[in-house]
Short mmCIF file of C-alpha atoms in Angstrom, two decimals:
data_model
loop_
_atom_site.label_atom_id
_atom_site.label_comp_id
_atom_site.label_asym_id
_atom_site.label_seq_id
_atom_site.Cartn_x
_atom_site.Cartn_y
_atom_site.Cartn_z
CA UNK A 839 14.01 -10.51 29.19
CA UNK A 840 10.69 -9.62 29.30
CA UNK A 841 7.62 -10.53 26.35
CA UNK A 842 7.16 -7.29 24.06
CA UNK A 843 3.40 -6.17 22.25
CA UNK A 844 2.59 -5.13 18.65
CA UNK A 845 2.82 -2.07 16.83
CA UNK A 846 -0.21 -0.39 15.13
CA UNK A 847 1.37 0.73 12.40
CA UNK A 848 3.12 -3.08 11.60
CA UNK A 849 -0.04 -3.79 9.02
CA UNK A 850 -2.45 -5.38 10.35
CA UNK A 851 -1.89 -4.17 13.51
CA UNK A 852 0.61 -6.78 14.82
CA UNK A 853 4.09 -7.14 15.79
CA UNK A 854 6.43 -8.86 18.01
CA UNK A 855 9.49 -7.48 19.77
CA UNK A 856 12.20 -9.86 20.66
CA UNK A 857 14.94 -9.56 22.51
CA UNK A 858 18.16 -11.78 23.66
CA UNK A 859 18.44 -10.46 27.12
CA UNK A 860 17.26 -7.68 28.88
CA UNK A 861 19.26 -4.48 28.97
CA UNK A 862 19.72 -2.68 32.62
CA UNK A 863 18.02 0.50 33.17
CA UNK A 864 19.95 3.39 33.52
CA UNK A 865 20.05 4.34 36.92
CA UNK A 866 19.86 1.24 38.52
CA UNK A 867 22.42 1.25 41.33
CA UNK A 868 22.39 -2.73 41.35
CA UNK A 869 21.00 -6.22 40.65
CA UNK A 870 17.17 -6.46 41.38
CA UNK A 871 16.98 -10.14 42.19
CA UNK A 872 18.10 -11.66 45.79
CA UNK A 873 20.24 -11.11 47.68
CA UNK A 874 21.02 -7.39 46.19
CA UNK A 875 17.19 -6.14 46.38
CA UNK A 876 17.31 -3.00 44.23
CA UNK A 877 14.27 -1.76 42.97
CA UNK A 878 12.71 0.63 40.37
CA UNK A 879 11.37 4.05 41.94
CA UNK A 880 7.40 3.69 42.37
CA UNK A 881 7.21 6.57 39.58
CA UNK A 882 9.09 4.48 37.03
CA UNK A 883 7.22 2.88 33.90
CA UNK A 884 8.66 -0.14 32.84
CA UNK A 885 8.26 -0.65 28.94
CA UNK A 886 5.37 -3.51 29.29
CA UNK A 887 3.67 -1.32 31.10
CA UNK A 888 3.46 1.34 28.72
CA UNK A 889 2.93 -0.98 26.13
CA UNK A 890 -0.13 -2.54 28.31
CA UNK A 891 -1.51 0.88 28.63
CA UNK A 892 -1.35 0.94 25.02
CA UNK A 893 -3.60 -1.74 24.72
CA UNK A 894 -0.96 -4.60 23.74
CA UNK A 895 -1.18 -7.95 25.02
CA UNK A 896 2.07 -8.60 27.01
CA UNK A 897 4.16 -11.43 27.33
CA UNK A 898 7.24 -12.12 29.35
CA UNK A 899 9.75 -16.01 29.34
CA UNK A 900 12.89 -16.16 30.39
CA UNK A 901 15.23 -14.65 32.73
CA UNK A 902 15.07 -10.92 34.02
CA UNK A 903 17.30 -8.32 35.90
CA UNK A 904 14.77 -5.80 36.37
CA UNK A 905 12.79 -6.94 39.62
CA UNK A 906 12.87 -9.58 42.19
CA UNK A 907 11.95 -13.09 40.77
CA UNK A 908 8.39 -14.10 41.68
CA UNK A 909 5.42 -13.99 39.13
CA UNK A 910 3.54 -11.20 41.27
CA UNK A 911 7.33 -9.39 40.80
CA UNK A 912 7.26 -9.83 36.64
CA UNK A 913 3.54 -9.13 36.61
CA UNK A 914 3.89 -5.74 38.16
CA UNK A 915 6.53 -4.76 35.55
CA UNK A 916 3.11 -4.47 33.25
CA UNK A 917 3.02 -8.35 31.67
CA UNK A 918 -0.50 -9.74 31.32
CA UNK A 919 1.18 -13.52 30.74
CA UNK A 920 4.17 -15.26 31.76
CA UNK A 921 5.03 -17.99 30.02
CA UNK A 922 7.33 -21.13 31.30
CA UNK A 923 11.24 -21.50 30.41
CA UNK A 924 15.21 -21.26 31.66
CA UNK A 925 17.48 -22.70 28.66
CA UNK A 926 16.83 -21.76 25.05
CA UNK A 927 15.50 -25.27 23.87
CA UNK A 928 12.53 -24.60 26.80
CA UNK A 929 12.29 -20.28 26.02
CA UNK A 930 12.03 -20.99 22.38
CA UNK A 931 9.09 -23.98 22.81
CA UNK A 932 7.32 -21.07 24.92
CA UNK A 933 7.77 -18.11 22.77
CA UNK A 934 6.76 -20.53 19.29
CA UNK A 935 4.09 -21.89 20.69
CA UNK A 936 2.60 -17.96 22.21
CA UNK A 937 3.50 -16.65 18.45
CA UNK A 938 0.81 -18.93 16.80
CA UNK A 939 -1.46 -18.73 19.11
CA UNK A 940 -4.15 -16.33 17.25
CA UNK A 941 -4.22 -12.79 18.59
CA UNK A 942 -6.87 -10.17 18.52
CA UNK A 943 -4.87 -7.41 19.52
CA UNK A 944 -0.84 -6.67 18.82
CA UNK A 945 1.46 -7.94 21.29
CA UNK A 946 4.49 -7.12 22.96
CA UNK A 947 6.73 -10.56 23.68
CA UNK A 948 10.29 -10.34 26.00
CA UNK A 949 12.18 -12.85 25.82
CA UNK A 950 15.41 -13.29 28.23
CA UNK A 951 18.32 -16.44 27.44
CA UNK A 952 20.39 -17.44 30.24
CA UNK A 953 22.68 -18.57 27.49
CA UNK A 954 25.35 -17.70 27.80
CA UNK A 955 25.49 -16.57 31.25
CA UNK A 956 27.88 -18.57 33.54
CA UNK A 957 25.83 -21.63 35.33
CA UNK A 958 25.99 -21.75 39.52
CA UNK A 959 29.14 -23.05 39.33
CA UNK A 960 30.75 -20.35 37.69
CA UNK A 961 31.25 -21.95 34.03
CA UNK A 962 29.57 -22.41 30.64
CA UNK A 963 28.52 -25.88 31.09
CA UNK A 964 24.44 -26.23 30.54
CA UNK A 965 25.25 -26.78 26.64
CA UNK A 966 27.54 -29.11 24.84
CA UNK A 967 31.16 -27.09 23.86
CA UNK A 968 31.38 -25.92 20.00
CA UNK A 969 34.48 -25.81 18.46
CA UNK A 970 33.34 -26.58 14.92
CA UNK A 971 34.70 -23.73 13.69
CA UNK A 972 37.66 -23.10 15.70
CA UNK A 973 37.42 -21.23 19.26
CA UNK A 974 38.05 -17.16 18.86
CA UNK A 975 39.70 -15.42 21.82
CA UNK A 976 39.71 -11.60 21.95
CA UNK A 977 42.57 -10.04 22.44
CA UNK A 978 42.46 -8.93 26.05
CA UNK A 979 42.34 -12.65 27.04
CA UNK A 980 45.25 -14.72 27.16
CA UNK A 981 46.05 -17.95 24.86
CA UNK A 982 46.11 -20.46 26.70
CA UNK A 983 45.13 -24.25 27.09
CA UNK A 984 42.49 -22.99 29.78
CA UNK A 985 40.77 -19.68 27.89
CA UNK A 986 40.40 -22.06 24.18
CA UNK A 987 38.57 -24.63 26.50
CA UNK A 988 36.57 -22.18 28.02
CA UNK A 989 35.79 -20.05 25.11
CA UNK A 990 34.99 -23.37 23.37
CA UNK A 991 32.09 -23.75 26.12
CA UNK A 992 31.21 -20.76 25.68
CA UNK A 993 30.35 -20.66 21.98
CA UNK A 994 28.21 -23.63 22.41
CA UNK A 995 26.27 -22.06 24.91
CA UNK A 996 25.52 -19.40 22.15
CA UNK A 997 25.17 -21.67 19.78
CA UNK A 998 22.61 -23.30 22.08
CA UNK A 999 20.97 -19.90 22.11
CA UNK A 1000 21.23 -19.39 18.13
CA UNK A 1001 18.94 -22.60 17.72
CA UNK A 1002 16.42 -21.00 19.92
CA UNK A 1003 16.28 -17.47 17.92
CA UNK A 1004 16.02 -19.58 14.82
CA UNK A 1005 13.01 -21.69 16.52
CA UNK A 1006 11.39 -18.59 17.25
CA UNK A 1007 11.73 -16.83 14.26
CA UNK A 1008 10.54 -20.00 12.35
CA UNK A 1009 7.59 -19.86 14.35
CA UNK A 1010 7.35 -16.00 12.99
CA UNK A 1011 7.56 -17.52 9.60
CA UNK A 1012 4.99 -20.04 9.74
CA UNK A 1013 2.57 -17.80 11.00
CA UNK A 1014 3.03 -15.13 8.55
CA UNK A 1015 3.78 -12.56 11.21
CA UNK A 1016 7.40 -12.07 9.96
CA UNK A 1017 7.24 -9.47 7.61
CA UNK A 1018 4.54 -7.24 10.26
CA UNK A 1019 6.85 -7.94 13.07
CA UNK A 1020 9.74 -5.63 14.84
CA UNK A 1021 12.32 -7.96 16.02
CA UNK A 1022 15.31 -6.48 18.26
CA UNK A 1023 18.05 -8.97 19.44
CA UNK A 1024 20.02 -7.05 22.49
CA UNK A 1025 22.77 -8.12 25.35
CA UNK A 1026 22.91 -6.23 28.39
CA UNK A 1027 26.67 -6.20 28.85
CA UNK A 1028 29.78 -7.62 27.11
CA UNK A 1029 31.21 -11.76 27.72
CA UNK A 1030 31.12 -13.11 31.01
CA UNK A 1031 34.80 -12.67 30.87
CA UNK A 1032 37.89 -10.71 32.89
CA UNK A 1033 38.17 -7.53 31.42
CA UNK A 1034 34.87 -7.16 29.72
CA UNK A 1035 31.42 -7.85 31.53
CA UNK A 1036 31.25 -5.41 34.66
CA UNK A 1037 33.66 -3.18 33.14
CA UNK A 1038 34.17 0.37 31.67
CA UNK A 1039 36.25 -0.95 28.87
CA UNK A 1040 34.81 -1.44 25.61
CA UNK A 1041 34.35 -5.17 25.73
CA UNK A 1042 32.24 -4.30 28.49
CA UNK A 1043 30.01 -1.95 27.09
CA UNK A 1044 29.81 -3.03 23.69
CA UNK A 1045 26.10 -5.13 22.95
CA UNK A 1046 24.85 -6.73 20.60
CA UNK A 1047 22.00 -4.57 18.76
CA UNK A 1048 20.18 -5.92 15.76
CA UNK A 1049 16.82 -5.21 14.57
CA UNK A 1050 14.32 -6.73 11.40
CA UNK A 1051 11.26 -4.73 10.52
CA UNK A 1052 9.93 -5.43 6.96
CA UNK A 1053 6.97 -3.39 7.49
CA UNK A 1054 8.90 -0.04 9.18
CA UNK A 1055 11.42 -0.25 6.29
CA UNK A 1056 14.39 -1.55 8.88
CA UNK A 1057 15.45 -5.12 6.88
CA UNK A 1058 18.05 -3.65 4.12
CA UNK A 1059 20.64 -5.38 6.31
CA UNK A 1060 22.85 -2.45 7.12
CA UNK A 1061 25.02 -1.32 9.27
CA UNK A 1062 25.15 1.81 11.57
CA UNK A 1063 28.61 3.40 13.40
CA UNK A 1064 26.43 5.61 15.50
CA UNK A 1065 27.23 5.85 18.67
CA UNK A 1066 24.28 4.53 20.60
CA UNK A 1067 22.91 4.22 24.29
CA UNK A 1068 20.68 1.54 25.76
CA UNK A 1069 19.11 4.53 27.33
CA UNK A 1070 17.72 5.72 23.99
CA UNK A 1071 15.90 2.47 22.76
CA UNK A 1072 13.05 3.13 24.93
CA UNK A 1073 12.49 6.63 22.84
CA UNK A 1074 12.87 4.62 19.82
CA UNK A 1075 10.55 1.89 20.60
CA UNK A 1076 7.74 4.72 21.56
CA UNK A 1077 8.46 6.72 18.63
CA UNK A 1078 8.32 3.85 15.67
CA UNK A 1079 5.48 2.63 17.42
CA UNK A 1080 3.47 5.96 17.22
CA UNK A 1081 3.60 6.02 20.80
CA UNK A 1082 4.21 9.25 22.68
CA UNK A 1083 7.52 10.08 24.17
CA UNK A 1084 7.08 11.36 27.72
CA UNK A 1085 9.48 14.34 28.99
CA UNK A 1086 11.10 12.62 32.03
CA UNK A 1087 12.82 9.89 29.72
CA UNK A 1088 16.30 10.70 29.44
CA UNK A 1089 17.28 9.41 25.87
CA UNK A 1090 16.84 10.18 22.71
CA UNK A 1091 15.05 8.19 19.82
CA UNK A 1092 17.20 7.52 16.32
CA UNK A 1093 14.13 6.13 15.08
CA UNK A 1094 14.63 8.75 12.12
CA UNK A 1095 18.16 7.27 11.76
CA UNK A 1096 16.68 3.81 11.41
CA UNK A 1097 14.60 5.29 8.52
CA UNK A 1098 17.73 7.22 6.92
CA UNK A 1099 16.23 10.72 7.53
CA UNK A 1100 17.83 13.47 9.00
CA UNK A 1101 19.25 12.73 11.93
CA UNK A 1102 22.08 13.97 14.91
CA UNK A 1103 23.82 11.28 16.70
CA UNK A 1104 25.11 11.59 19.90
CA UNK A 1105 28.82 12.90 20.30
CA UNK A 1106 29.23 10.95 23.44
CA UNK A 1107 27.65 8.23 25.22
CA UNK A 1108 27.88 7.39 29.33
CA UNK A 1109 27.96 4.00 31.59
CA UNK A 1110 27.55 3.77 34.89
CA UNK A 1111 28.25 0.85 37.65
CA UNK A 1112 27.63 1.30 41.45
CA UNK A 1113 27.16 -2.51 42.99
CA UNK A 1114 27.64 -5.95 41.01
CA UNK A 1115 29.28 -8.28 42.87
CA UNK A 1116 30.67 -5.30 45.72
CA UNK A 1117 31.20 -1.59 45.71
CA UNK A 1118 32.54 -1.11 42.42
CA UNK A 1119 31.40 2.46 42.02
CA UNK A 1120 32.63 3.79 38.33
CA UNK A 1121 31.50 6.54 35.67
CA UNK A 1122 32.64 6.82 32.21
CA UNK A 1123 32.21 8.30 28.75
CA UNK A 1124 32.88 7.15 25.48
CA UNK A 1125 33.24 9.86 22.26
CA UNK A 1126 34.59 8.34 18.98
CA UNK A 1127 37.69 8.91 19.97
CA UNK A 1128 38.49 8.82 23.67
CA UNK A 1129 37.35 6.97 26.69
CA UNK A 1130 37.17 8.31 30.07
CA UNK A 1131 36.86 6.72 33.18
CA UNK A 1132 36.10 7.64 37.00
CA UNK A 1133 37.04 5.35 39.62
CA UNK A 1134 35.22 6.59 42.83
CA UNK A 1135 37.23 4.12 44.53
CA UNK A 1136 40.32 3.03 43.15
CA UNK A 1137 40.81 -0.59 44.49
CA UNK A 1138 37.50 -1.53 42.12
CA UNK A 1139 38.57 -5.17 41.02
CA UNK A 1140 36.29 -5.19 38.19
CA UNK A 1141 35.95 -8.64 38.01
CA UNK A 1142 32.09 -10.38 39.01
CA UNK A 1143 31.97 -13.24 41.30
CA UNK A 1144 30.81 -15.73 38.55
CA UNK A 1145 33.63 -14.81 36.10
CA UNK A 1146 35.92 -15.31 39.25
CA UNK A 1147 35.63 -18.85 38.90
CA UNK A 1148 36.99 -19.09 35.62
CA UNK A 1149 40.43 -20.73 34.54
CA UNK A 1150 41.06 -17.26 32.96
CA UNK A 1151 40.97 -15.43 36.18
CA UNK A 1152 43.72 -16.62 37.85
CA UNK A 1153 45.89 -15.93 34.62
CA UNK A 1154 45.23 -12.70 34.91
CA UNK A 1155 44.92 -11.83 38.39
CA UNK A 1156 47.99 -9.41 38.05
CA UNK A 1157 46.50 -7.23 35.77
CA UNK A 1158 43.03 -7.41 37.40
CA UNK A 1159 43.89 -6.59 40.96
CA UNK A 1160 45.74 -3.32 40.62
CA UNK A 1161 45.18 -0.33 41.83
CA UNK A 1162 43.47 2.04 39.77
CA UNK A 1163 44.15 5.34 39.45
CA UNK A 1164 41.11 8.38 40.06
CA UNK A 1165 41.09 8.66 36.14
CA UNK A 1166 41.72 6.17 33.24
CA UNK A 1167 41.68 8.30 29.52
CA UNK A 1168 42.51 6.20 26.59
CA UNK A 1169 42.59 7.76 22.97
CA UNK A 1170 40.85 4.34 20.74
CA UNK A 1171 41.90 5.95 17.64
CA UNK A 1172 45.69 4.51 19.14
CA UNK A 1173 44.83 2.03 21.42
CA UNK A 1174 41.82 0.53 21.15
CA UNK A 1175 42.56 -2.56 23.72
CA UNK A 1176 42.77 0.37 25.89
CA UNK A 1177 45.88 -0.42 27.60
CA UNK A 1178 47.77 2.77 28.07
CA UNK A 1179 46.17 5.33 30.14
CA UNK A 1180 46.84 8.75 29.29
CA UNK A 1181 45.02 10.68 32.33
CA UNK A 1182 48.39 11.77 33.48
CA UNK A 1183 50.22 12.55 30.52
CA UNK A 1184 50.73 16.30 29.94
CA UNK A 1185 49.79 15.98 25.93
CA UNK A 1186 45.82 15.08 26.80
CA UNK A 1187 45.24 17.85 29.37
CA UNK A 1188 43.04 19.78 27.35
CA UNK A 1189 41.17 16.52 26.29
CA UNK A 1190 41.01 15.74 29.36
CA UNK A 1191 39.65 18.70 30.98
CA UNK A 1192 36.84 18.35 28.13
CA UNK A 1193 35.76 15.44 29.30
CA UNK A 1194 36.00 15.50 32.67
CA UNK A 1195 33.80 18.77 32.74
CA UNK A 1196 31.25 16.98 30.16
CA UNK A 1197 31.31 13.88 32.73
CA UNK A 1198 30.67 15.85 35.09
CA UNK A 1199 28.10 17.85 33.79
CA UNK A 1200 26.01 14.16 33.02
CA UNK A 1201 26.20 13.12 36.69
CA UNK A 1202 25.32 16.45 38.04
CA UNK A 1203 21.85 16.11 35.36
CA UNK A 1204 21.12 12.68 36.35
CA UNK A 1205 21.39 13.67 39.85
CA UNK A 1206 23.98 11.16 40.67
CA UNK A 1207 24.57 9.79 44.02
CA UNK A 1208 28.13 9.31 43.73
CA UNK A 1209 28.40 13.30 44.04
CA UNK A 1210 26.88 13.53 47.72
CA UNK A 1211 29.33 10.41 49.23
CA UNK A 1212 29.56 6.75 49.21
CA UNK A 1213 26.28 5.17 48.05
CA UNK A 1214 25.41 1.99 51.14
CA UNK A 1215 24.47 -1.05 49.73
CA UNK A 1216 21.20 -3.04 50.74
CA UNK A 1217 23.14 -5.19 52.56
CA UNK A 1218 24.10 -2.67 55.26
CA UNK A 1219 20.67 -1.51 56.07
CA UNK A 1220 20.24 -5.21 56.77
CA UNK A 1221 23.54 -5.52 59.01
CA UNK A 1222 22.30 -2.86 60.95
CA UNK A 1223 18.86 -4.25 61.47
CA UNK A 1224 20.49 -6.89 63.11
CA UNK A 1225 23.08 -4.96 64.95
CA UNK A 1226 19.95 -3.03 66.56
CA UNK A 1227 18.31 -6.21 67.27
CA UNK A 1228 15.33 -5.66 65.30
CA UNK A 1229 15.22 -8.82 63.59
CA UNK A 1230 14.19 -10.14 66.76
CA UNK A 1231 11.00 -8.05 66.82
#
């Protein structure tokens, strides 16, 4: 993720924002970096930018989703410095040694782990295993031999990422900037595992959201059930910054929520996939209670190319490979592996006529592509370039 600027109202004018890995904007129809292409619109304004404007320095190590990956790329996003790093050991060196350098001005530091994203090979193998504490495997994976060796690898690749958050807050520490400093440790999806990252079902869209802010009265250590959107941290970032909120962003700031004044949380919060790995094109909503799902096409596999790779998949290829029906409705109050669908069952019509109609109401706001046809992906525009012949010109 990208390097995040200081606050003005963190006394004396400093702050750091931190975060584990970049969260997708909403909207994006796909993956920015090669060989996917997506971009931003022109008129967007990423959040360094912004920040920039606001005269913080801005600093960005580690890996990003948000545009292709060259320096010139990163820059544009509004980031005055990039600073060197991959794995956590090399992020966290970066990120330490940018905290103590002495500032004149807040600053605004994103930082993006790879950890634990599967390596080129599909695994979790750039960090020794950890089992010192057993292995824990969800319960939409299967226990087996394969998955506790696998999750294994995977918990020391976040353990390997742990070390580097502790480096960096030490850093925070030593240089007294702790206690003036907004820290926010995010994921942008669920585990790189079937049934969860790249899905509509909760261990999919469940992240990871902690924040520690001494000096804006968030460090009580407590815990909130609100239903909350990546779409609305933006908002909230502007708004405990002192920052003006600009009309065309979409979500909403809880700031006052993080401060325990009045607040209304949202009764319903939506996700959206169009590409990962192929058409997968899918729309959902989550309430409380119930989970809805549209499946614009219903042979969607669900599962990414990296996670396909994995000892796990094969397991559960049966499962992963149906065919899925138009609609998916699952009540989480009764079944919150979300394993029987109730779309078709007579007893949640009226739920789900609700939620269809409030689904559909979101994607006809958001101006949603799906509802004109079958969004084409950047790699036809490509296959046709060279089916006319002009990459010969």
């Amino acid at each position: 993720s990208q390097s995040f600027c200081t606050a003005p109202q963190c006394s004396p004018s400093r702050a750091a924002l931190y975060t584990g890995r970049y969260g997708h904007t909403n909207g994006m129809l796909g993956l920015a970096h090669d060989p996917f292409s997506w971009r931003l619109h022109d008129d967007e304004i990423y959040l360094a930018k912004r920040l920039q404007s606001a005269g913080y320095h801005t600093a960005h190590v580690g890996i990003q989703h948000v545009t292709e990956n060259t320096p010139e790329a990163v820059q544009a996003l509004g980031f005055d410095t990039l600073l060197p790093g991959f794995l956590a050991p090399e992020i966290a060196a970066s990120a330490a040694t940018f905290i103590q350098q002495d500032h004149n001005r807040s600053f605004f530091l994103n930082i993006g782990f790879f950890e634990p994203h599967r390596d080129n090979e599909g695994g979790f193998k750039v960090a020794p295993p950890d089992t010192s504490k057993g292995v824990i495997l969800p319960p939409y994976i299967p226990d087996t031999p394969a998955a506790r060796q696998e999750f294994g690898e995977l918990q020391g690749m976040i353990r390997q990422m742990d070390a580097g958050v502790g480096q960096i807050l030490s850093a925070l520490d030593e240089t007294g900037l702790r206690e003036e400093t907004w820290v926010i440790f995010t994921t942008d999806h669920g585990l790189a595992m079937p049934r969860a990252k790249c899905t509509m079902y909760d261990p999919g869209l469940e992240t990871a959201l902690i924040m520690h802010a001494p000096n804006l009265g968030i460090s009580d250590g407590k815990v909130i059930h609100d239903l909350v959107s990546h779409v609305d941290l933006l908002p909230t970032l502007l708004d405990g910054l002192g920052l003006p909120i600009p009309d065309e962003i979409h979500g909403h700031s809880y700031w006052s929520r993080l401060r325990n004044d009045t607040h209304t949380p949202r009764d319903a919060i939506f996700a959206s996939k169009t590409f990962h790995t192929d058409y997968e094109p899918q729309r959902a909503l989550r309430t409380e209670r119930y989970k809805l799902i549209w499946n614009a096409e219903v042979d969607i596999i669900n599962v990414p190319a990296d996670i396909m790779h994995s000892p796990i998949y094969p397991q559960m290829i049966d499962t992963l490979t149906i065919e899925r029906a138009p609609f998916e409705l699952y009540d989480l109050s009764l079944d919150p592996e979300e394993t029987t669908n109730l779309a078709y069952d007579e007893a949640y019509a009226v739920e789900l006529k609700q939620l269809r109609a409030k689904l559909l109401s979101w994607m006809r706001a958001t101006d949603d592509p799906l509802l004109n046809g079958p969004v084409a992906s950047p790699y036809r525009e490509r296959a046709l370039q060279q089916l006319m012949g002009d990459d010969e010109k």
